[in-house]
mmCIF file of C-alpha atoms in Angstrom:
data_model
loop_
_atom_site.group_PDB
_atom_site.id
_atom_site.type_symbol
_atom_site.label_atom_id
_atom_site.label_comp_id
_atom_site.label_asym_id
_atom_site.label_seq_id
_atom_site.Cartn_x
_atom_site.Cartn_y
_atom_site.Cartn_z
ATOM 1 C CA UNK A 7 131.347 125.504 92.382
ATOM 2 C CA UNK A 8 135.028 124.955 91.401
ATOM 3 C CA UNK A 9 138.306 124.563 93.437
ATOM 4 C CA UNK A 10 141.771 124.068 93.071
ATOM 5 C CA UNK A 11 144.457 122.900 96.025
ATOM 6 C CA UNK A 12 148.143 123.608 96.107
ATOM 7 C CA UNK A 13 148.659 121.649 99.822
ATOM 8 C CA UNK A 14 152.733 123.023 99.490
ATOM 9 C CA UNK A 15 153.354 126.911 99.491
ATOM 10 C CA UNK A 16 157.229 126.312 98.642
ATOM 11 C CA UNK A 17 158.824 122.844 97.324
ATOM 12 C CA UNK A 18 162.847 122.696 97.383
ATOM 13 C CA UNK A 19 164.780 120.468 94.977
ATOM 14 C CA UNK A 20 168.739 120.168 94.443
ATOM 15 C CA UNK A 21 169.554 120.298 90.304
ATOM 16 C CA UNK A 22 169.363 117.085 88.924
ATOM 17 C CA UNK A 23 166.434 115.183 91.159
ATOM 18 C CA UNK A 24 163.147 114.731 90.028
ATOM 19 C CA UNK A 25 160.220 117.460 91.617
ATOM 20 C CA UNK A 26 156.454 116.905 92.227
ATOM 21 C CA UNK A 27 154.420 119.969 92.329
ATOM 22 C CA UNK A 28 151.234 118.610 94.095
ATOM 23 C CA UNK A 29 147.735 119.873 92.929
ATOM 24 C CA UNK A 30 144.379 118.407 93.644
ATOM 25 C CA UNK A 31 140.333 119.556 92.364
ATOM 26 C CA UNK A 32 137.103 120.036 93.368
ATOM 27 C CA UNK A 33 134.961 119.972 89.908
ATOM 28 C CA UNK A 34 131.308 118.925 88.847
ATOM 29 C CA UNK A 35 132.038 116.586 85.274
ATOM 30 C CA UNK A 36 134.588 116.422 83.610
ATOM 31 C CA UNK A 37 137.239 118.640 84.316
ATOM 32 C CA UNK A 38 140.050 120.685 81.757
ATOM 33 C CA UNK A 39 143.189 121.139 84.455
ATOM 34 C CA UNK A 40 145.778 123.555 83.144
ATOM 35 C CA UNK A 41 149.250 124.046 84.864
ATOM 36 C CA UNK A 42 151.267 127.413 84.555
ATOM 37 C CA UNK A 43 154.649 129.147 85.558
ATOM 38 C CA UNK A 44 155.036 132.519 85.732
ATOM 39 C CA UNK A 45 158.190 133.674 86.099
ATOM 40 C CA UNK A 46 159.709 137.251 87.917
ATOM 41 C CA UNK A 47 158.116 140.147 86.778
ATOM 42 C CA UNK A 48 156.405 138.240 83.893
ATOM 43 C CA UNK A 49 152.685 137.123 83.336
ATOM 44 C CA UNK A 50 151.131 133.316 83.735
ATOM 45 C CA UNK A 51 152.958 130.874 80.813
ATOM 46 C CA UNK A 52 150.962 127.990 79.671
ATOM 47 C CA UNK A 53 152.623 124.845 80.473
ATOM 48 C CA UNK A 54 150.624 122.305 79.192
ATOM 49 C CA UNK A 55 146.685 120.551 80.316
ATOM 50 C CA UNK A 56 144.726 117.893 80.218
ATOM 51 C CA UNK A 57 141.397 117.094 78.452
ATOM 52 C CA UNK A 58 140.802 113.768 77.744
ATOM 53 C CA UNK A 59 142.918 110.939 76.994
ATOM 54 C CA UNK A 60 145.988 109.319 78.496
ATOM 55 C CA UNK A 61 145.995 110.672 81.621
ATOM 56 C CA UNK A 62 150.111 111.297 81.370
ATOM 57 C CA UNK A 63 150.374 114.947 80.284
ATOM 58 C CA UNK A 64 153.776 115.837 78.202
ATOM 59 C CA UNK A 65 154.221 120.362 78.420
ATOM 60 C CA UNK A 66 156.482 122.555 78.201
ATOM 61 C CA UNK A 67 160.628 122.744 79.357
ATOM 62 C CA UNK A 68 160.372 118.558 79.787
ATOM 63 C CA UNK A 69 157.851 119.292 82.175
ATOM 64 C CA UNK A 70 154.576 116.116 82.596
ATOM 65 C CA UNK A 71 151.554 115.897 84.292
ATOM 66 C CA UNK A 72 149.771 113.187 86.026
ATOM 67 C CA UNK A 73 145.766 113.076 85.851
ATOM 68 C CA UNK A 74 144.714 110.747 88.649
ATOM 69 C CA UNK A 75 140.411 111.002 88.538
ATOM 70 C CA UNK A 76 140.265 108.848 91.425
ATOM 71 C CA UNK A 77 142.521 110.852 93.683
ATOM 72 C CA UNK A 78 141.558 114.088 91.414
ATOM 73 C CA UNK A 79 145.052 115.039 91.301
ATOM 74 C CA UNK A 80 146.943 116.487 88.948
ATOM 75 C CA UNK A 81 150.939 116.668 90.125
ATOM 76 C CA UNK A 82 153.440 118.320 87.703
ATOM 77 C CA UNK A 83 156.551 116.850 87.028
ATOM 78 C CA UNK A 84 159.692 116.157 85.829
ATOM 79 C CA UNK A 85 162.636 114.083 86.213
ATOM 80 C CA UNK A 86 165.472 116.124 86.358
ATOM 81 C CA UNK A 87 164.775 119.667 87.955
ATOM 82 C CA UNK A 88 166.978 122.693 86.189
ATOM 83 C CA UNK A 89 167.920 125.727 87.802
ATOM 84 C CA UNK A 90 165.792 127.904 85.818
ATOM 85 C CA UNK A 91 163.111 125.940 86.386
ATOM 86 C CA UNK A 92 162.716 128.624 89.403
ATOM 87 C CA UNK A 93 159.328 130.145 90.128
ATOM 88 C CA UNK A 94 155.734 130.405 90.387
ATOM 89 C CA UNK A 95 153.615 127.415 89.527
ATOM 90 C CA UNK A 96 149.748 127.571 89.391
ATOM 91 C CA UNK A 97 147.756 124.621 88.468
ATOM 92 C CA UNK A 98 144.135 125.530 87.023
ATOM 93 C CA UNK A 99 141.438 123.910 86.611
ATOM 94 C CA UNK A 100 137.897 124.905 83.906
ATOM 95 C CA UNK A 101 134.131 122.952 84.217
ATOM 96 C CA UNK A 102 134.253 121.065 81.112
ATOM 97 C CA UNK A 103 130.481 122.128 80.359
ATOM 98 C CA UNK A 104 130.845 125.496 81.202
ATOM 99 C CA UNK A 105 129.894 128.180 79.227
ATOM 100 C CA UNK A 106 132.347 130.002 79.133
ATOM 101 C CA UNK A 107 136.553 129.713 79.502
ATOM 102 C CA UNK A 108 136.721 130.634 83.223
ATOM 103 C CA UNK A 109 139.852 129.273 85.099
ATOM 104 C CA UNK A 110 139.981 128.770 88.628
ATOM 105 C CA UNK A 111 143.769 128.745 90.079
ATOM 106 C CA UNK A 112 145.170 127.500 92.734
ATOM 107 C CA UNK A 113 146.793 130.094 95.249
ATOM 108 C CA UNK A 114 150.150 128.664 93.542
ATOM 109 C CA UNK A 115 154.040 127.045 94.912
ATOM 110 C CA UNK A 116 157.036 128.546 94.665
ATOM 111 C CA UNK A 117 159.414 126.173 92.849
ATOM 112 C CA UNK A 118 163.178 126.185 94.498
ATOM 113 C CA UNK A 119 165.362 124.604 92.593
ATOM 114 C CA UNK A 120 169.231 124.831 94.347
ATOM 115 C CA UNK A 121 172.465 124.063 92.251
ATOM 116 C CA UNK B 58 156.753 137.006 73.799
ATOM 117 C CA UNK B 59 152.942 135.294 74.083
ATOM 118 C CA UNK B 60 150.728 138.393 71.611
ATOM 119 C CA UNK B 61 149.433 140.038 74.848
ATOM 120 C CA UNK B 62 151.527 142.836 75.483
ATOM 121 C CA UNK B 63 149.950 145.768 78.535
ATOM 122 C CA UNK B 64 151.003 149.292 79.465
ATOM 123 C CA UNK B 65 151.830 150.890 81.704
ATOM 124 C CA UNK B 66 153.905 147.739 83.718
ATOM 125 C CA UNK B 67 153.863 149.731 86.489
ATOM 126 C CA UNK B 68 151.557 152.734 88.117
ATOM 127 C CA UNK B 69 151.717 154.384 91.373
ATOM 128 C CA UNK B 70 148.418 156.326 92.131
ATOM 129 C CA UNK B 71 147.002 158.087 94.652
ATOM 130 C CA UNK B 72 143.579 157.355 96.193
ATOM 131 C CA UNK B 73 141.984 159.963 94.637
ATOM 132 C CA UNK B 74 143.447 159.613 90.877
ATOM 133 C CA UNK B 75 141.496 158.170 87.702
ATOM 134 C CA UNK B 76 144.330 156.058 85.248
ATOM 135 C CA UNK B 77 143.258 153.177 82.542
ATOM 136 C CA UNK B 78 145.542 149.842 82.220
ATOM 137 C CA UNK B 79 145.938 149.058 79.111
ATOM 138 C CA UNK B 80 145.577 145.181 77.447
ATOM 139 C CA UNK B 81 146.424 144.342 73.692
ATOM 140 C CA UNK B 82 146.343 141.197 72.078
ATOM 141 C CA UNK B 83 147.466 140.412 68.313
ATOM 142 C CA UNK B 84 146.461 136.619 68.631
ATOM 143 C CA UNK B 85 142.959 136.887 66.513
ATOM 144 C CA UNK B 86 141.516 135.598 70.189
ATOM 145 C CA UNK B 87 137.832 136.855 70.979
ATOM 146 C CA UNK B 88 137.198 136.383 74.946
ATOM 147 C CA UNK B 89 139.739 139.167 77.131
ATOM 148 C CA UNK B 90 139.879 138.625 80.347
ATOM 149 C CA UNK B 91 140.874 140.872 83.815
ATOM 150 C CA UNK B 92 142.987 138.907 87.017
ATOM 151 C CA UNK B 93 143.904 140.224 89.863
ATOM 152 C CA UNK B 94 146.981 138.601 91.400
ATOM 153 C CA UNK B 95 147.399 139.368 95.459
ATOM 154 C CA UNK B 96 150.550 137.525 97.006
ATOM 155 C CA UNK B 97 149.644 134.401 98.793
ATOM 156 C CA UNK B 98 146.284 134.241 96.817
ATOM 157 C CA UNK B 99 144.925 132.205 94.378
ATOM 158 C CA UNK B 100 144.579 134.222 91.156
ATOM 159 C CA UNK B 101 140.984 136.447 90.996
ATOM 160 C CA UNK B 102 138.624 136.116 87.882
ATOM 161 C CA UNK B 103 137.632 139.832 87.707
ATOM 162 C CA UNK B 104 136.350 140.345 84.353
ATOM 163 C CA UNK B 105 135.452 138.753 80.929
ATOM 164 C CA UNK B 106 134.352 139.672 77.521
ATOM 165 C CA UNK B 107 133.255 137.447 75.169
ATOM 166 C CA UNK B 108 133.141 139.174 71.589
ATOM 167 C CA UNK B 109 133.734 142.527 72.875
ATOM 168 C CA UNK B 110 130.118 141.594 75.331
ATOM 169 C CA UNK B 111 130.919 141.583 79.254
ATOM 170 C CA UNK B 112 130.600 138.001 79.807
ATOM 171 C CA UNK B 113 131.051 137.700 83.193
ATOM 172 C CA UNK B 114 131.795 140.719 86.820
ATOM 173 C CA UNK B 115 132.836 138.555 89.454
ATOM 174 C CA UNK B 116 131.675 141.188 92.272
ATOM 175 C CA UNK B 117 134.108 143.138 91.322
ATOM 176 C CA UNK B 118 134.091 147.168 93.542
ATOM 177 C CA UNK B 119 132.342 149.400 90.912
ATOM 178 C CA UNK B 120 136.103 151.421 91.252
ATOM 179 C CA UNK B 121 136.783 149.173 88.610
ATOM 180 C CA UNK B 122 135.509 149.831 84.856
ATOM 181 C CA UNK B 123 136.397 147.627 82.048
ATOM 182 C CA UNK B 124 135.935 148.590 78.328
ATOM 183 C CA UNK B 125 136.111 146.556 75.400
ATOM 184 C CA UNK B 126 136.460 148.811 72.857
ATOM 185 C CA UNK B 127 136.822 146.101 70.262
ATOM 186 C CA UNK B 128 138.005 142.240 70.817
ATOM 187 C CA UNK B 129 141.943 143.415 70.893
ATOM 188 C CA UNK B 130 141.845 145.721 73.283
ATOM 189 C CA UNK B 131 140.340 145.763 76.468
ATOM 190 C CA UNK B 132 140.955 148.638 79.406
ATOM 191 C CA UNK B 133 140.324 148.964 82.993
ATOM 192 C CA UNK B 134 139.379 151.983 84.488
ATOM 193 C CA UNK B 135 140.353 152.569 87.693
ATOM 194 C CA UNK B 136 138.969 155.891 89.918
ATOM 195 C CA UNK B 137 139.078 156.449 93.847
ATOM 196 C CA UNK B 138 141.157 153.587 94.882
ATOM 197 C CA UNK B 139 141.948 152.228 97.928
ATOM 198 C CA UNK B 140 145.313 150.602 99.307
ATOM 199 C CA UNK B 141 144.660 147.444 99.374
ATOM 200 C CA UNK B 142 143.777 146.787 95.757
ATOM 201 C CA UNK B 143 147.655 147.400 95.225
ATOM 202 C CA UNK B 144 148.925 143.963 93.402
ATOM 203 C CA UNK B 145 149.408 142.831 89.961
ATOM 204 C CA UNK B 146 146.376 142.845 86.847
ATOM 205 C CA UNK B 147 146.694 140.460 84.495
ATOM 206 C CA UNK B 148 145.258 140.550 81.298
ATOM 207 C CA UNK B 149 143.992 137.197 79.720
ATOM 208 C CA UNK B 150 143.099 136.179 76.339
ATOM 209 C CA UNK B 151 142.130 132.945 74.940
ATOM 210 C CA UNK B 152 140.320 132.522 70.978
ATOM 211 C CA UNK B 153 136.707 132.290 72.405
ATOM 212 C CA UNK B 154 134.345 131.168 74.786
ATOM 213 C CA UNK B 155 134.365 127.787 75.759
ATOM 214 C CA UNK B 156 138.291 127.487 74.663
ATOM 215 C CA UNK B 157 139.825 126.391 77.108
ATOM 216 C CA UNK B 158 143.726 127.396 77.240
ATOM 217 C CA UNK B 159 144.159 131.435 78.008
ATOM 218 C CA UNK B 160 147.188 133.736 77.004
ATOM 219 C CA UNK B 161 148.659 136.329 79.520
ATOM 220 C CA UNK B 162 150.409 139.330 79.308
ATOM 221 C CA UNK B 163 152.808 140.666 81.769
ATOM 222 C CA UNK B 164 150.601 142.506 83.963
ATOM 223 C CA UNK B 165 150.922 145.686 85.268
ATOM 224 C CA UNK B 166 152.680 146.556 89.318
ATOM 225 C CA UNK B 167 149.486 148.478 90.685
ATOM 226 C CA UNK B 168 150.752 150.359 93.730
ATOM 227 C CA UNK B 169 147.565 152.379 95.414
ATOM 228 C CA UNK B 170 149.439 154.790 98.016
#
C-alpha cells in the first residue's frame, strides 16, 4: 500500500525567506509525486508533479520540489516566500503501475507567511 | 477556474433528509472522483468512476450513493447521514484512468445536524 507523510502540521516563515514543506512517501515501484495547494474555501489546485527525469521539478507560482529516491522524500520549496503563499499544502503519491489514477494524500501542512 | 464545478457550495441537512451533491467537469475528462476532506485528516478517496463505470468504492457507507450518468457529471446522493459525515466533499476529474493529474472542484461544505 502507498502512503504519504507530512510531518509538520504547520510551517511558519517570514516573507522573503525561503520555505520548505516536507513530504516523505512509501510506495511499491516508482512513484508519481504531486503537490497541491488549497486556499480557504477553495478546492485543491495542482502545483507540480514528478514522474521521471530531472529530480528538481519546477511548478506554478515559483514553487519547486526535489525528488530524493534514497530518502523517499519530495519536499516543496520556494526561494522567497510571499504572504499570498499562505495556504494548506498537500503532498500526494500514485504508484506508477496502478491501474487507475487514484492518489494517496498526506494530511496537509498549513503554511503561514508573515509580513 | 479549474473547469470543475460543484453545487451546492454549502449544505445543511438533518439526519433524516435526502440531498444530492452535483459535480460537473468541462474538461473533456473521462475519470471522476469523490473525496471527503475532514479537518486534520488526509483526503479520503470515496469513489472513482472511469468512463461512467464505478471502478473503486473505498469502503464507503451505503448512506452515500454515487451516480455517474455520463463522463461530465457526477452525483453523490445522501440519506440518513450522521453528524460525523460533516465535511468538505470534493469532486475531481482526470483525463482517463492511468493519467495522473487530477483537477478539483471547489467542494461542497456539508453540515449534518
